[in-house]
mmCIF file of C-alpha atoms and ligand atoms in Angstrom:
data_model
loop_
_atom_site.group_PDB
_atom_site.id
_atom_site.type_symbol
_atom_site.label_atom_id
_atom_site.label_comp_id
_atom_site.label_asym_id
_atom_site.label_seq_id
_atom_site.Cartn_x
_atom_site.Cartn_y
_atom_site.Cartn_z
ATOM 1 C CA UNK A 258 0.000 0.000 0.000
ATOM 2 C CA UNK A 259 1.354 3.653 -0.793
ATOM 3 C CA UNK A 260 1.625 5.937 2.206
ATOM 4 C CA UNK A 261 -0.402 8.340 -0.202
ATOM 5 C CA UNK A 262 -4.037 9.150 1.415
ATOM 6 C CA UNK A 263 -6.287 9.501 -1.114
ATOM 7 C CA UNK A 264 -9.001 12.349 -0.723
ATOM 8 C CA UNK A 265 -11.720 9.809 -1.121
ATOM 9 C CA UNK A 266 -9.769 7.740 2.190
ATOM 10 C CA UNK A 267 -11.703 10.245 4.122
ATOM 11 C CA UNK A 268 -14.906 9.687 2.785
ATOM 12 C CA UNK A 269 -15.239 6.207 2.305
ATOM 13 C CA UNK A 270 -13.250 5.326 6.475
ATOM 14 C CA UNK A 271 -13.647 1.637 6.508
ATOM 15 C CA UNK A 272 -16.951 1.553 4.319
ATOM 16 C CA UNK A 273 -16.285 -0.162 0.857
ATOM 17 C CA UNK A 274 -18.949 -1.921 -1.054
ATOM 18 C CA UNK A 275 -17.553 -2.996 -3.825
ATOM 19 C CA UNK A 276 -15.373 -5.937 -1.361
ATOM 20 C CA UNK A 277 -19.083 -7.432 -1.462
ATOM 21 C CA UNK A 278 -18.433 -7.178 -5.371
ATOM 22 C CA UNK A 279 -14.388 -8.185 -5.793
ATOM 23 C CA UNK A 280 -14.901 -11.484 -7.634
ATOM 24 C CA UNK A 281 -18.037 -13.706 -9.076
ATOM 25 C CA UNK A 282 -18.503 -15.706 -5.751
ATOM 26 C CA UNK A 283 -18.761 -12.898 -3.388
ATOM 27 C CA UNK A 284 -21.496 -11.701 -6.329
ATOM 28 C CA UNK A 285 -23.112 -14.951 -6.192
ATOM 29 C CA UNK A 286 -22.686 -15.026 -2.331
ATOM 30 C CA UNK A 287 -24.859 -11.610 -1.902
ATOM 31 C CA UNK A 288 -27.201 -12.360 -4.735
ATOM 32 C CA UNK A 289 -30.314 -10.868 -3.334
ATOM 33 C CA UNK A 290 -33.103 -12.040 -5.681
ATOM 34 C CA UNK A 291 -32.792 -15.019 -8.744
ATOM 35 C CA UNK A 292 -34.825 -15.569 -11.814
ATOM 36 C CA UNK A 293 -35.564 -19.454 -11.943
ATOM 37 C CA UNK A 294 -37.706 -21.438 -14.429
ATOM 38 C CA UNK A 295 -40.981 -21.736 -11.479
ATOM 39 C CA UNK A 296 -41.034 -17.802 -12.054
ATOM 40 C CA UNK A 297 -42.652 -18.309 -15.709
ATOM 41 C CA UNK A 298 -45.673 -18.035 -17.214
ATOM 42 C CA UNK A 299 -45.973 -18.663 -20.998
ATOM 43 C CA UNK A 300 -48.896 -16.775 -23.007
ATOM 44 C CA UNK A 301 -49.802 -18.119 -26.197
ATOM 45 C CA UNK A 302 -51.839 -17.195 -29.039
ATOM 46 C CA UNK A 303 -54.444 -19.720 -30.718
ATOM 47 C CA UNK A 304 -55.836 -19.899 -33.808
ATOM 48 C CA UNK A 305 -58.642 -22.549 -35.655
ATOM 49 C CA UNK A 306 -57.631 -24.820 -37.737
ATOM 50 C CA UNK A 307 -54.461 -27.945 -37.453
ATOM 51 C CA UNK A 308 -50.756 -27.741 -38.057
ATOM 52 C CA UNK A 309 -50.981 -24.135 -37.970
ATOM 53 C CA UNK A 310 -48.202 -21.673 -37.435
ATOM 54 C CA UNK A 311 -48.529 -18.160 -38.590
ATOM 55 C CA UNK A 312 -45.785 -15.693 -37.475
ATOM 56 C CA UNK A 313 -46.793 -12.547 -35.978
ATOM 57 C CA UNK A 314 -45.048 -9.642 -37.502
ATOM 58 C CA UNK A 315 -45.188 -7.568 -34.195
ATOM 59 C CA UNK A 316 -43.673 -9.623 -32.492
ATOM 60 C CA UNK A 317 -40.761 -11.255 -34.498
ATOM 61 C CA UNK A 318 -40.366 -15.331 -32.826
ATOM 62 C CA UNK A 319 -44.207 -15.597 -31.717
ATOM 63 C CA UNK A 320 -46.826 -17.674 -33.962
ATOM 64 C CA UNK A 321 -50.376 -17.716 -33.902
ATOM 65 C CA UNK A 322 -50.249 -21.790 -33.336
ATOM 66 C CA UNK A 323 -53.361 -24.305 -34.114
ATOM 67 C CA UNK A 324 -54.656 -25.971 -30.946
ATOM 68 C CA UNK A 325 -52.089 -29.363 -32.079
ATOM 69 C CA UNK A 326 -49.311 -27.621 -32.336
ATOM 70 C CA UNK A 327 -49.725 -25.418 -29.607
ATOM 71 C CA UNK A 328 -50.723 -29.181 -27.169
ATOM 72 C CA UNK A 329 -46.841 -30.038 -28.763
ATOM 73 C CA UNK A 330 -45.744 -26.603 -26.644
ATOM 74 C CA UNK A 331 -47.368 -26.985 -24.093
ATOM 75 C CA UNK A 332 -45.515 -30.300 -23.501
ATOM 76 C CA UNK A 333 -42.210 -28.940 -24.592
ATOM 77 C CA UNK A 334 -42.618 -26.244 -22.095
ATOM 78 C CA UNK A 335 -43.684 -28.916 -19.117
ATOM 79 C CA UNK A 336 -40.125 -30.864 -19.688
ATOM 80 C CA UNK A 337 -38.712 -27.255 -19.754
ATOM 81 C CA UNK A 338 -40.220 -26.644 -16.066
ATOM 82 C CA UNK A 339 -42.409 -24.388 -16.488
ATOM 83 C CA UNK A 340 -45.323 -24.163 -13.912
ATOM 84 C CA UNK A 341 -48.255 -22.614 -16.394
ATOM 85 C CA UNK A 342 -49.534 -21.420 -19.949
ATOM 86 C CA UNK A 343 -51.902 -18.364 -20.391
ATOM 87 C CA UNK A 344 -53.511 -19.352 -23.609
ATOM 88 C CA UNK A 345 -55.434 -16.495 -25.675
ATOM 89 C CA UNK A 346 -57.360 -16.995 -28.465
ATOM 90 C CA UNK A 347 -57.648 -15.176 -32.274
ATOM 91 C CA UNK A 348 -61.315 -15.882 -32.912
ATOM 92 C CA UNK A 349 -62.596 -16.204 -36.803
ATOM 93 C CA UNK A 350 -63.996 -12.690 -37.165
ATOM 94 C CA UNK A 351 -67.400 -14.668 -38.491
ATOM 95 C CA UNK A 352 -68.301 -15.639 -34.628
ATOM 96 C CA UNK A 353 -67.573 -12.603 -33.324
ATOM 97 C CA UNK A 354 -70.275 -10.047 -32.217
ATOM 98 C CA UNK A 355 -71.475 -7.779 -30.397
ATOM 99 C CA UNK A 356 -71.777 -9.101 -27.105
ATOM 100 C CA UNK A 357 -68.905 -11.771 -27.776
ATOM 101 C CA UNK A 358 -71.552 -14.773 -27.244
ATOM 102 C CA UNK A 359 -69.211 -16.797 -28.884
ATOM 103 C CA UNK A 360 -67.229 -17.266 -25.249
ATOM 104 C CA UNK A 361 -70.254 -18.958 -24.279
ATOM 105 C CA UNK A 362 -69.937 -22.142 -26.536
ATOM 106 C CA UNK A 363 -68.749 -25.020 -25.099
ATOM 107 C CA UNK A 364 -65.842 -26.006 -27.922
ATOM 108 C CA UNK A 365 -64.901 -22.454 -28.284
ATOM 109 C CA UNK A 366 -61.157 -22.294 -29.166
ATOM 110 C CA UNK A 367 -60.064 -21.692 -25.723
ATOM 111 C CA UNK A 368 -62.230 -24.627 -24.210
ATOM 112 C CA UNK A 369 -60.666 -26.675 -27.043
ATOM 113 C CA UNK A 370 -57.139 -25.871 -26.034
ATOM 114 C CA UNK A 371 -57.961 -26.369 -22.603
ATOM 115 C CA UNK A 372 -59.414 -29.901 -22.810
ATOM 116 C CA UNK A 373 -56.667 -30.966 -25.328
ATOM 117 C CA UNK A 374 -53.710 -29.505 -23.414
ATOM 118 C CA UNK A 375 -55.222 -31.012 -20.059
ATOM 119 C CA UNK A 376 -55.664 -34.495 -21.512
ATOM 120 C CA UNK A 377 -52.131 -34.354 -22.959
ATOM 121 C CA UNK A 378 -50.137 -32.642 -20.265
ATOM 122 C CA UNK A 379 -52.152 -33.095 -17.156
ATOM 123 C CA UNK A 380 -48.682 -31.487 -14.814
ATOM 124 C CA UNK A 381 -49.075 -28.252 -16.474
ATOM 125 C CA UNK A 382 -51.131 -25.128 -14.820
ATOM 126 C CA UNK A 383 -54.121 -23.448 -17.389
ATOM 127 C CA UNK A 384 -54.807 -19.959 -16.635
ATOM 128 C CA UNK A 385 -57.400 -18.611 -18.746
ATOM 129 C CA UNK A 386 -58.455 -14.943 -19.421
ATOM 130 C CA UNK A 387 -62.437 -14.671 -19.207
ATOM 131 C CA UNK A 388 -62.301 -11.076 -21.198
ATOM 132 C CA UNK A 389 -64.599 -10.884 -23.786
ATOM 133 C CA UNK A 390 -62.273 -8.690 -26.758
ATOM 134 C CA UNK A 391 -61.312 -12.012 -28.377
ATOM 135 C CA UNK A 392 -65.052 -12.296 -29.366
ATOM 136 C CA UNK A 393 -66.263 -9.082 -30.077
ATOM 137 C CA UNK A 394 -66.847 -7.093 -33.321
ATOM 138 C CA UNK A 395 -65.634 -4.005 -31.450
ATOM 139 C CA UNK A 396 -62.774 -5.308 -29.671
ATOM 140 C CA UNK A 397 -63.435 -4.337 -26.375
ATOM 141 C CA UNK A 398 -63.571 -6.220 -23.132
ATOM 142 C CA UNK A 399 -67.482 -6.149 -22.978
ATOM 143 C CA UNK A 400 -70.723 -5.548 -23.925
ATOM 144 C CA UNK A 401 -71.144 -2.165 -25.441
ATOM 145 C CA UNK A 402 -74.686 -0.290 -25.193
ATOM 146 C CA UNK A 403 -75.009 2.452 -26.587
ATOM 147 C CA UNK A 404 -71.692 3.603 -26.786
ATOM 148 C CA UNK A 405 -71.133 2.601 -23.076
ATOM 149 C CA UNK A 406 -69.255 -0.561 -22.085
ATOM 150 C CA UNK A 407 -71.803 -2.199 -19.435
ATOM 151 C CA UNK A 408 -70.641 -3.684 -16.213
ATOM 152 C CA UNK A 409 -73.382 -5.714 -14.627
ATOM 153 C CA UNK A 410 -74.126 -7.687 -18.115
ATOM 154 C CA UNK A 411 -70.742 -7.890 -18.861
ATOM 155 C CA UNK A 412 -69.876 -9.354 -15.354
ATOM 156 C CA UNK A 413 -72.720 -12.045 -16.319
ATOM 157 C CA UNK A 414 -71.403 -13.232 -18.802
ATOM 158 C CA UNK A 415 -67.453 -13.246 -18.021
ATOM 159 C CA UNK A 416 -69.341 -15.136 -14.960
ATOM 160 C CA UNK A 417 -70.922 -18.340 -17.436
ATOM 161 C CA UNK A 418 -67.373 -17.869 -19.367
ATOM 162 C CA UNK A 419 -65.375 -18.611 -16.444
ATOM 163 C CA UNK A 420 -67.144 -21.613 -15.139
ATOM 164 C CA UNK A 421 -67.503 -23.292 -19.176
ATOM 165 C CA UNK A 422 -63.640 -22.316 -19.273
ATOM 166 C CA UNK A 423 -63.241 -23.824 -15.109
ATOM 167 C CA UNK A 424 -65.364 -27.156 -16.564
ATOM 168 C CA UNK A 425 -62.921 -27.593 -19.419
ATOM 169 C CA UNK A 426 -60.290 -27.995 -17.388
ATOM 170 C CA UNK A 427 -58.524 -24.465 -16.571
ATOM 171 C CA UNK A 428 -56.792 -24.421 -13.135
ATOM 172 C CA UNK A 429 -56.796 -20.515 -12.797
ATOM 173 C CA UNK A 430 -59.522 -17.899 -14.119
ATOM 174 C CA UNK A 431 -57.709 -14.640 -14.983
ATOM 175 C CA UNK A 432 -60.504 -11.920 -15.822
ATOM 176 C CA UNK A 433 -58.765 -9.248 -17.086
ATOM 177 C CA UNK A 434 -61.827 -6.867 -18.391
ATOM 178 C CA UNK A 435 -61.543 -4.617 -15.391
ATOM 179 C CA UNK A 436 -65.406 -4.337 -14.364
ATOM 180 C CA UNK A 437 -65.967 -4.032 -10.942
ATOM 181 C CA UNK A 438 -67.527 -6.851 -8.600
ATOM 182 C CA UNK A 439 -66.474 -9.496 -11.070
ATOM 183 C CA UNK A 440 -64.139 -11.403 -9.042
ATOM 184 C CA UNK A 441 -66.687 -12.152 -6.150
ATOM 185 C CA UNK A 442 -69.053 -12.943 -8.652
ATOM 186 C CA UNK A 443 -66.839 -15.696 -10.370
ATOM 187 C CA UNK A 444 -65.810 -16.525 -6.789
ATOM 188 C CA UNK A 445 -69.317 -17.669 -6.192
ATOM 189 C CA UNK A 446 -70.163 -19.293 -9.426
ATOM 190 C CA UNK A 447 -67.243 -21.573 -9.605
ATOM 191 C CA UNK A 448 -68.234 -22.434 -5.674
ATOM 192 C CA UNK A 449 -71.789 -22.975 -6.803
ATOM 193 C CA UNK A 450 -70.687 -25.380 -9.643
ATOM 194 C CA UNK A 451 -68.486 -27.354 -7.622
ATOM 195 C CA UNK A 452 -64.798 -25.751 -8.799
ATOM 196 C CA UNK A 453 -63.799 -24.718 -5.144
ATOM 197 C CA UNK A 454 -60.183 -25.430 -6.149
ATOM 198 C CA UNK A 455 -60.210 -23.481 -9.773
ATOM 199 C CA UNK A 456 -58.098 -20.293 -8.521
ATOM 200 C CA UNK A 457 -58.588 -16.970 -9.566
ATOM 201 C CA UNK A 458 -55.509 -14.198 -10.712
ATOM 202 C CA UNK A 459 -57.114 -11.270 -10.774
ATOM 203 C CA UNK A 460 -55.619 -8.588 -13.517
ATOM 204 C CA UNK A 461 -56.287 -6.814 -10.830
ATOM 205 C CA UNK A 462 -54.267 -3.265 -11.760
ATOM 206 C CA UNK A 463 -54.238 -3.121 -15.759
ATOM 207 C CA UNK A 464 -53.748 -0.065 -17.179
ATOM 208 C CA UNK A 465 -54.785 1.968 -20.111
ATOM 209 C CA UNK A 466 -51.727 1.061 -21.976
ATOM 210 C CA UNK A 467 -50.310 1.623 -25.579
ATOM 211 C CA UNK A 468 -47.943 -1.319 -24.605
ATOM 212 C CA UNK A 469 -51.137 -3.917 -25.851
ATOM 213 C CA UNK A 470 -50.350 -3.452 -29.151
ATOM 214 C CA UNK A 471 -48.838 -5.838 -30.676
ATOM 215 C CA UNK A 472 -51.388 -8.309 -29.072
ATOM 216 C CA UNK A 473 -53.903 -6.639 -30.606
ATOM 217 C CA UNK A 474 -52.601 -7.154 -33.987
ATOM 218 C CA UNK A 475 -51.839 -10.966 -32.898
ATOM 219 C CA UNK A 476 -55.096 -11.512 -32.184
ATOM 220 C CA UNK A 477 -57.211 -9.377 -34.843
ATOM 221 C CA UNK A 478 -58.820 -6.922 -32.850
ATOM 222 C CA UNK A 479 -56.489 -3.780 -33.072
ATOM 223 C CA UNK A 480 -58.571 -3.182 -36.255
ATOM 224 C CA UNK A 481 -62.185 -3.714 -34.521
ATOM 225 C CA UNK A 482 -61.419 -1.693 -31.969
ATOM 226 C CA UNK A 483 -63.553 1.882 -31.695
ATOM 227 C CA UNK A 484 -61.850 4.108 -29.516
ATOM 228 C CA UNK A 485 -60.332 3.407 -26.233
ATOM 229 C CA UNK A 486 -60.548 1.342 -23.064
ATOM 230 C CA UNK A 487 -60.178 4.242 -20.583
ATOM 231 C CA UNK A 488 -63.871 3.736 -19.241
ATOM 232 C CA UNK A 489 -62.644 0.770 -17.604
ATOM 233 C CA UNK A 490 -59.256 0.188 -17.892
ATOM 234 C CA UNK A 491 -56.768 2.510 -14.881
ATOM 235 C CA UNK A 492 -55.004 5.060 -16.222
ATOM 236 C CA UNK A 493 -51.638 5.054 -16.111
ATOM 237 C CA UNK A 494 -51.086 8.594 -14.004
ATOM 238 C CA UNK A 495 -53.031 6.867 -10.590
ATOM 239 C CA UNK A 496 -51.173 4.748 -8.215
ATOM 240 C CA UNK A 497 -53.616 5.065 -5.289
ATOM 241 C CA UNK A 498 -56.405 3.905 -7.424
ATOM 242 C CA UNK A 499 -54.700 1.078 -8.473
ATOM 243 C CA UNK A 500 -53.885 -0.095 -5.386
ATOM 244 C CA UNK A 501 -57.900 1.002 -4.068
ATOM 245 C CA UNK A 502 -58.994 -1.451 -6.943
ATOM 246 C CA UNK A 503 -56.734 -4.149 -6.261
ATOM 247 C CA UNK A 504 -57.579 -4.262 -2.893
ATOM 248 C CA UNK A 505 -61.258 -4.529 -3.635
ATOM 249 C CA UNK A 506 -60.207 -7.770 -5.625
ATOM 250 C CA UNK A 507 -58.468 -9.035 -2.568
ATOM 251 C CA UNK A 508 -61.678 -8.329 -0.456
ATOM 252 C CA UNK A 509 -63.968 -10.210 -2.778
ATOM 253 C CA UNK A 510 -61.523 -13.436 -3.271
ATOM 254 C CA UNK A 511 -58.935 -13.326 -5.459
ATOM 255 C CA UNK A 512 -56.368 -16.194 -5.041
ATOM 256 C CA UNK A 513 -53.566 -13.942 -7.198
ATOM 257 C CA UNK A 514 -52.997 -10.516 -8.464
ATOM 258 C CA UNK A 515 -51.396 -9.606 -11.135
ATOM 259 C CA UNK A 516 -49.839 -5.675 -12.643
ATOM 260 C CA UNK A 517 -49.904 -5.410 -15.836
ATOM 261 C CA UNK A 518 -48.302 -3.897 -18.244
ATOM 262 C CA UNK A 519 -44.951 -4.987 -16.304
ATOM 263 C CA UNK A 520 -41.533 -2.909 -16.364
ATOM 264 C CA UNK A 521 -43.565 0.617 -16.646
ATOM 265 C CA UNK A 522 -45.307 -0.260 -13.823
ATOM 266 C CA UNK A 523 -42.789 -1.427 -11.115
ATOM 267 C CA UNK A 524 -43.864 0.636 -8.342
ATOM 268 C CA UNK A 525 -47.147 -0.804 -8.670
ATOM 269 C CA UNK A 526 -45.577 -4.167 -8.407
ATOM 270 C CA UNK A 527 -43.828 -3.201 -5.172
ATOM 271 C CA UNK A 528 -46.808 -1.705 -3.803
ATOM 272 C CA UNK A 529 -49.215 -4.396 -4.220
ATOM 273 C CA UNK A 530 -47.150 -7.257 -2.785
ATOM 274 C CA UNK A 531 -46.434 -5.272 0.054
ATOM 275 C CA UNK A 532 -49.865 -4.015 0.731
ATOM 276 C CA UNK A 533 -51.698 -7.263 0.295
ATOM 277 C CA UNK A 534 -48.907 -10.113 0.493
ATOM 278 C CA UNK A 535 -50.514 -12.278 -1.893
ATOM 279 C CA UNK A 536 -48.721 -13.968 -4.900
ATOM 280 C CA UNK A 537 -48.198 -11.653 -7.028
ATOM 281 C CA UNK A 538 -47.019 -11.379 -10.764
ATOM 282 C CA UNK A 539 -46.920 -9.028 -13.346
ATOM 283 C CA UNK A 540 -47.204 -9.565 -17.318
ATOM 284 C CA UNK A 541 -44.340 -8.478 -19.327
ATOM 285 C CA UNK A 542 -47.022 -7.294 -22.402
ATOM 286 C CA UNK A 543 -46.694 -7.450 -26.480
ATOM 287 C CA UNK A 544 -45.707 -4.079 -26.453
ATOM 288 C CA UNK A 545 -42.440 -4.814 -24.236
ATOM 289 C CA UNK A 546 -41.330 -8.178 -26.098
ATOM 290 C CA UNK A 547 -41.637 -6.206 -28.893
ATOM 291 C CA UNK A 548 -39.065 -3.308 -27.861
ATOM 292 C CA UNK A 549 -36.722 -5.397 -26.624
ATOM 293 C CA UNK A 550 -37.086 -7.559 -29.746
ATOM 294 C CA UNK A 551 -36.823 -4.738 -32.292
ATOM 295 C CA UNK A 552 -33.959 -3.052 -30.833
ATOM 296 C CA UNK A 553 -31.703 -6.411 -30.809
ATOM 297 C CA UNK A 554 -32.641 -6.757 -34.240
ATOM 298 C CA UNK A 555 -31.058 -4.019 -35.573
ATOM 299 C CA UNK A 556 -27.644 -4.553 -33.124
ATOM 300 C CA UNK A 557 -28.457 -1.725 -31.241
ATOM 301 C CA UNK A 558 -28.745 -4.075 -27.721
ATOM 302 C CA UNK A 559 -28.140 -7.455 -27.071
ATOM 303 C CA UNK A 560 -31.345 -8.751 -26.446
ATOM 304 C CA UNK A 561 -30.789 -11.858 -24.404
ATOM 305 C CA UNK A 562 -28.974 -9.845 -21.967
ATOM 306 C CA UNK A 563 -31.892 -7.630 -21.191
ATOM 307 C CA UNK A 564 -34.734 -10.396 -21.599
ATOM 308 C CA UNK A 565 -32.779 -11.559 -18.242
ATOM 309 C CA UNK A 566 -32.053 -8.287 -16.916
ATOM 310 C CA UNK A 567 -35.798 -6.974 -16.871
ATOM 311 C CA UNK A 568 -37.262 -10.178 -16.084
ATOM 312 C CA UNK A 569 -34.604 -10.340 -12.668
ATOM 313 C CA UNK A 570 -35.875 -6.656 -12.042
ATOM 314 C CA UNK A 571 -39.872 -7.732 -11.436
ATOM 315 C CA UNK A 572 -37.904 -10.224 -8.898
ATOM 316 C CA UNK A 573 -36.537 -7.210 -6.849
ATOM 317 C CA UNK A 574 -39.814 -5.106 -7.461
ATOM 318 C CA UNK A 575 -41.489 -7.934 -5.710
ATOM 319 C CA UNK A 576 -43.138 -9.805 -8.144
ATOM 320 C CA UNK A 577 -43.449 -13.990 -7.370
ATOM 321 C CA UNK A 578 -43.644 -14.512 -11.025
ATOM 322 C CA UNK A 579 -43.847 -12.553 -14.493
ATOM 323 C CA UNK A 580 -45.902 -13.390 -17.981
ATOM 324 C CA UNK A 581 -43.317 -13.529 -20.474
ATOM 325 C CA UNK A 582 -43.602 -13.909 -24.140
ATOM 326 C CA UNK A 583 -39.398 -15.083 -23.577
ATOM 327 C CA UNK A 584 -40.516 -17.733 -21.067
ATOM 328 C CA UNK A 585 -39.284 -20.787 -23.422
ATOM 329 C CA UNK A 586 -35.966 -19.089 -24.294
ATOM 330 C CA UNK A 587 -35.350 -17.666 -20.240
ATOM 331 C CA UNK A 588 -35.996 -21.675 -19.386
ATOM 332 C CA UNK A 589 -34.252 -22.916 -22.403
ATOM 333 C CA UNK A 590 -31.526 -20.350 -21.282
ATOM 334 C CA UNK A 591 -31.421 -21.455 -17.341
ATOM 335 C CA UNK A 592 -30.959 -24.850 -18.349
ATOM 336 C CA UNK A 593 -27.792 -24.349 -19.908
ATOM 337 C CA UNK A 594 -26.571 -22.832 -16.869
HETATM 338 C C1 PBG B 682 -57.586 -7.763 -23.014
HETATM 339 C C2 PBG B 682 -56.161 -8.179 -22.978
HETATM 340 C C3 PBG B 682 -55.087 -7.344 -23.275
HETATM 341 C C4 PBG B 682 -53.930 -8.124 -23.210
HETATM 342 C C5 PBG B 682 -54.305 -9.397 -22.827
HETATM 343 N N1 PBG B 682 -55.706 -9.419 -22.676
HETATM 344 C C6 PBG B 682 -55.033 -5.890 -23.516
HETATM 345 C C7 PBG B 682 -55.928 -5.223 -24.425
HETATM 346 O O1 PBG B 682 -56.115 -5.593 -25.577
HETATM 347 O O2 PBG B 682 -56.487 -4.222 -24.009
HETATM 348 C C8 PBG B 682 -52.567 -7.604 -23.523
HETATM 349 C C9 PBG B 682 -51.468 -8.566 -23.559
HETATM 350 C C10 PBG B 682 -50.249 -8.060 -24.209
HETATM 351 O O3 PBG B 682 -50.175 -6.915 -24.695
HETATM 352 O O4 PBG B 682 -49.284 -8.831 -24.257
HETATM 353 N N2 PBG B 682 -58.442 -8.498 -22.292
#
C-alpha cells in the first residue's frame, strides 16, 4: 500500500462496497433475488384450424399456433419446467359479435385448447383470461350499449365464461376486463358449480396502456377496436387507485394478483405485494417483447442480456412470477446454466 491518502480515504473510512463485489462468488454469495424457471408463465396465441403456425409480424419469434401444435408446446414447455400457460385466443372474425356470445360455446377455441392440453399434459397449470375482446366485433372487453361498455351484463357473462372455461379444465380464471364486482361474482359461481379449487388471478391493476399493441394485432382486434378502453381500464397517471382497486379484488376473493403492463409499472408491483402479500405477478405485455425484440434486431442491444435483466428486475420489485412472451428461451436459457 502507498503511504499516499487519497481524498476519497476520508470519505469512504472503513466503508467499501464494492469488497461485497471483488470477484463472481462474493457476487453470487450476496445475490439478493434469482430468476428461476418456477417464475414463468408462458402466453400463447391460438388460432382454428391444425398444423398451424402463422408468425406474428409484431412480435418477431411468436406464432399464432393451431390448438395441435400449440398441445406439442405446451408439452415442450412442461419438460422445460415451467409451472403454467396463459392461452389467448384469435377468434374467426365470423363468430364474433357484439356481445362476444361466442365465449359462451362449449368447444370455443379456448375450451378446445384447454381440454386438449389437459388431456395431454395433465402437470401443467391453465390460466385462462375470461375477457370478452377475443369475441367481439368491437374489440373491447365487454358488452357495449349504446356507446357505453356495461358492467353488470358484462360481469354475467365473463361469470358463465369462467365456469364453461373452469369445466374444461382451466386451473386458474384470470378476468382481465376490469369491471368491478367481477371477481366475487366468479368466486361464487365456480363455488356454486363445484370448482372450489379453480383459482382466480385477478388482472387486478391493468392499465390503459399503448404497450397492448402488438397483441392486438396478434389476435385481430387492433382493427375492430372503436376508440379506447379508458372507461374501464386505470389510467396510467393513478397509483392510489390502483392499489384502491386491487384491494377490492383481494376483499372479494382473489387467489392472485397480477400488474400489468410490467416494467412501466414497477412501483405498482412493489406496492401491491407489500400491501396485500398475496402472490403476485406481473405480465411483461406485447408491447415490451416487442421493444426489446426490435432493438436487438437491428444490433443496437443485445437482447438476451436484457430479456434476463428486466425479467430479474420484477424479482426485486417484488413480483413472485412474471408473464413472459421469452418464457421458453429464459428456461431454455437457465438450463444451460
Ligand atoms: C384484453 C387483454 C389485453 C392483453 C391481454 N388481454 C389488452 C388489451 O387488448 O387491451 C394484452 C397482452 C399483451 O399486450 O401482451 N383483455
Amino acid at each position: 500500500m502507498s503511504d499516499k491518502t487519497h481524498l476519497v480515504d476520508k470519505i469512504t473510512g472503513h466503508r467499501r462496497m464494492r469488497r461485497n463485489r471483488k470477484a463472481d462468488w462474493t457476487r453470487r454469495m450476496v445475490q439478493e433475488n434469482r430468476l428461476t424457471v418456477d417464475d414463468l408463465i408462458w402466453p400463447i396465441f391460438l388460432v382454428p384450424g391444425t398444423g398451424i403456425v402463422d408468425p406474428i409480424a409484431a412480435m418477431p419469434g411468436v406464432n399464432r399456433i393451431s390448438v395441435d401444435k400449440a398441445v406439442e408446446a405446451v408439452r415442450e414447455a412442461a419438460d422445460l419446467g415451467i409451472p403454467a400457460i396463459a392461452p389467448f385466443p384469435d377468434v374467426e372474425m365470423e363468430k364474433r359479435d357484439a356481445t362476444g356470445s361466442e365465449i359462451l360455446q362449449r368447444d370455443n377455441l379456448i375450451n378446445q385448447f384447454t381440454r386438449a392440453a389437459k388431456k395431454a399434459v395433465p402437470n401443467i397449470g391453465l390460466i385462462t383470461d375470461v375477457a370478452l375482446d377475443p369475441f367481439t366485433s368491437h374489440g373491447h372487453d365487454g358488452i357495449l350499449q349504446d356507446g357505453v361498455i356495461v358492467n353488470d351484463e358484462t360481469v354475467d357473462q365473463v361469470v358463465k365464461a369462467a365456469v364453461m372455461q373452469a369445466d374444461a379444465g382451466a386451473d386458474i380464471i384470470a378476468p382481465s376486463e376490469m369491471m368491478d364486482g367481477r371477481i366475487g361474482a366468479i368466486r361464487r359461481a365456480l363455488d356454486a358449480a363445484g370448482h372450489q379449487d379453480v383459482g382466480i388471478m385477478s388482472y387486478a391493476t391493468k392499465f390503459a396502456s399503448g404497450f397492448y399493441g402488438p397483441y392486438r394485432e396478434a389476435i385481430n382486434t387492433g382493427g375492430l377496436l372503436k376508440g379506447d378502453k379508458n372507461s374501464y381500464y386505470i389510467s396510467p397517471a393513478n397509483s392510489t387507485e390502483a392499489l384502491r382497486d386491487a384491494a377490492l379484488d383481494v376483499e372479494e376473493g382473489a387467489d392472485m394478483l397480477m400488474v400489468k403492463p410490467g416494467l412501466a409499472y414497477l412501483d405498482i408491483c412493489w406496492r401491491t405485494k407489500d400491501a396485500f402479500g398475496l402472490p403476485t405477478f406481473a405480465y411483461q405485455v406485447s408491447g415490451e417483447y416487442t421493444q426489446i425484440k426490435a432493438a436487438a434486431m437491428n444490433g443496437w442491444i443485445d437482447g438476451d442480456r436484457i430479456m434476463m435483466e428486466t425479467l430479474l428486475c420484477f424479482k426485486r420489485a417484488g413480483c413472485d412470477g412474471i408473464l413472459s412472451y421469452f418464457a421458453v428461451d429464459v428456461a431454455r436459457k437457465l438450463a444451460r446454466g
